[in-house]
């Protein structure tokens, strides 16, 4: 399966301005969706769901903001792919965008306990998510098992090396998330993607 970040990197080459992003709001509002707002030489990316802000980050690179929009919405992502790629990756893109949404349905999104990284899932046996998450973390699928909960989730057994934060960054970047929120030792840590500044959400 092609990783989501690779699919997004192909599609974003066809985005040179916010006008190319369908269903993207360009000023703050109360409705759910993705917001790309220019402020001076920076770009703000907001993502809202059910009236709550999922993300509020700043980047100096418009392409970064556009990547987050495309990873959020499979229809936009597929529409911006070259014609010869759309049929090849349509099903994968839809599936991976769903996993991305599932990975961030709680706050904090993830929890690290020793070498176990716990990530959310929406079903008790989210087996379709195991292979893409394992690939992102560089693990064998057998290293991931469902957690009955509550809350429902997947336990990912990380290797001794690299450090857990490096593995978390790999998962964040593979699913094109602007930040990873991880509970470590009872405290939430926010790990922004390169070039991204978190504004607290």
mmCIF file of C-alpha atoms in Angstrom, residues 11-102:
data_model
loop_
_atom_site.group_PDB
_atom_site.id
_atom_site.type_symbol
_atom_site.label_atom_id
_atom_site.label_comp_id
_atom_site.label_asym_id
_atom_site.label_seq_id
_atom_site.Cartn_x
_atom_site.Cartn_y
_atom_site.Cartn_z
ATOM 1 C CA UNK A 11 -1.304 15.665 -5.538
ATOM 2 C CA UNK A 12 0.040 18.820 -3.894
ATOM 3 C CA UNK A 13 2.195 19.524 -6.941
ATOM 4 C CA UNK A 14 -1.040 20.659 -8.607
ATOM 5 C CA UNK A 15 -1.826 23.185 -5.855
ATOM 6 C CA UNK A 16 -0.293 26.628 -6.210
ATOM 7 C CA UNK A 17 -2.899 28.730 -4.361
ATOM 8 C CA UNK A 18 -5.841 28.321 -1.975
ATOM 9 C CA UNK A 19 -8.154 28.660 -5.006
ATOM 10 C CA UNK A 20 -7.139 25.139 -6.023
ATOM 11 C CA UNK A 21 -8.424 23.715 -2.739
ATOM 12 C CA UNK A 22 -12.133 22.971 -2.938
ATOM 13 C CA UNK A 23 -14.270 23.293 0.181
ATOM 14 C CA UNK A 24 -11.546 25.115 2.081
ATOM 15 C CA UNK A 25 -12.559 28.176 4.046
ATOM 16 C CA UNK A 26 -10.204 31.131 3.886
ATOM 17 C CA UNK A 27 -11.383 32.951 6.992
ATOM 18 C CA UNK A 28 -12.205 31.752 10.508
ATOM 19 C CA UNK A 29 -15.759 30.593 11.113
ATOM 20 C CA UNK A 30 -17.911 28.309 13.174
ATOM 21 C CA UNK A 31 -18.499 25.540 10.626
ATOM 22 C CA UNK A 32 -16.534 22.317 10.463
ATOM 23 C CA UNK A 33 -13.823 22.066 7.851
ATOM 24 C CA UNK A 34 -10.299 23.078 6.973
ATOM 25 C CA UNK A 35 -9.182 26.709 7.033
ATOM 26 C CA UNK A 36 -6.132 28.114 5.267
ATOM 27 C CA UNK A 37 -5.529 31.733 6.221
ATOM 28 C CA UNK A 38 -2.696 33.957 5.076
ATOM 29 C CA UNK A 39 -1.273 36.306 7.674
ATOM 30 C CA UNK A 40 1.687 38.273 6.392
ATOM 31 C CA UNK A 41 4.356 35.842 5.245
ATOM 32 C CA UNK A 42 2.828 32.942 7.199
ATOM 33 C CA UNK A 43 -0.052 30.553 6.678
ATOM 34 C CA UNK A 44 -2.417 29.393 9.394
ATOM 35 C CA UNK A 45 -3.974 25.968 9.085
ATOM 36 C CA UNK A 46 -7.077 25.314 11.175
ATOM 37 C CA UNK A 47 -9.077 22.132 11.257
ATOM 38 C CA UNK A 48 -12.447 22.080 12.998
ATOM 39 C CA UNK A 49 -14.817 19.213 13.754
ATOM 40 C CA UNK A 50 -18.097 19.381 15.696
ATOM 41 C CA UNK A 51 -17.323 22.986 16.590
ATOM 42 C CA UNK A 52 -13.990 22.141 18.204
ATOM 43 C CA UNK A 53 -10.570 23.079 16.843
ATOM 44 C CA UNK A 54 -8.534 19.985 16.027
ATOM 45 C CA UNK A 55 -5.520 21.908 14.771
ATOM 46 C CA UNK A 56 -4.289 25.485 14.887
ATOM 47 C CA UNK A 57 -0.797 25.696 13.451
ATOM 48 C CA UNK A 58 1.343 28.183 11.586
ATOM 49 C CA UNK A 59 3.787 27.506 8.775
ATOM 50 C CA UNK A 60 5.693 29.779 6.423
ATOM 51 C CA UNK A 61 5.187 27.290 3.588
ATOM 52 C CA UNK A 62 1.820 27.240 1.793
ATOM 53 C CA UNK A 63 2.562 23.759 0.468
ATOM 54 C CA UNK A 64 2.627 22.403 4.023
ATOM 55 C CA UNK A 65 -0.830 23.829 4.737
ATOM 56 C CA UNK A 66 -2.135 22.434 1.459
ATOM 57 C CA UNK A 67 -0.787 18.970 2.310
ATOM 58 C CA UNK A 68 -2.802 18.924 5.537
ATOM 59 C CA UNK A 69 -5.955 19.895 3.650
ATOM 60 C CA UNK A 70 -5.505 17.108 1.107
ATOM 61 C CA UNK A 71 -4.764 14.485 3.746
ATOM 62 C CA UNK A 72 -8.003 15.436 5.496
ATOM 63 C CA UNK A 73 -10.247 15.053 2.441
ATOM 64 C CA UNK A 74 -9.946 12.027 0.166
ATOM 65 C CA UNK A 75 -12.160 13.529 -2.558
ATOM 66 C CA UNK A 76 -9.943 16.589 -2.960
ATOM 67 C CA UNK A 77 -6.828 14.454 -2.779
ATOM 68 C CA UNK A 78 -7.981 12.099 -5.525
ATOM 69 C CA UNK A 79 -9.229 14.932 -7.756
ATOM 70 C CA UNK A 80 -5.781 16.543 -7.769
ATOM 71 C CA UNK A 81 -3.890 13.382 -8.683
ATOM 72 C CA UNK A 82 -2.763 12.835 -12.283
ATOM 73 C CA UNK A 83 -5.404 10.945 -14.251
ATOM 74 C CA UNK A 84 -3.265 7.821 -14.553
ATOM 75 C CA UNK A 85 -2.851 7.644 -10.777
ATOM 76 C CA UNK A 86 -6.460 8.211 -9.692
ATOM 77 C CA UNK A 87 -7.784 4.754 -10.448
ATOM 78 C CA UNK A 88 -4.645 3.114 -9.041
ATOM 79 C CA UNK A 89 -4.774 4.695 -5.605
ATOM 80 C CA UNK A 90 -8.417 5.758 -5.111
ATOM 81 C CA UNK A 91 -9.287 2.960 -2.689
ATOM 82 C CA UNK A 92 -5.989 3.309 -0.823
ATOM 83 C CA UNK A 93 -6.358 7.080 -0.495
ATOM 84 C CA UNK A 94 -9.896 6.815 0.886
ATOM 85 C CA UNK A 95 -8.816 4.132 3.353
ATOM 86 C CA UNK A 96 -5.736 6.028 4.534
ATOM 87 C CA UNK A 97 -7.640 9.300 4.991
ATOM 88 C CA UNK A 98 -10.106 7.429 7.225
ATOM 89 C CA UNK A 99 -7.228 6.052 9.311
ATOM 90 C CA UNK A 100 -5.785 9.571 9.612
ATOM 91 C CA UNK A 101 -9.097 10.818 11.010
ATOM 92 C CA UNK A 102 -9.284 7.895 13.433
#
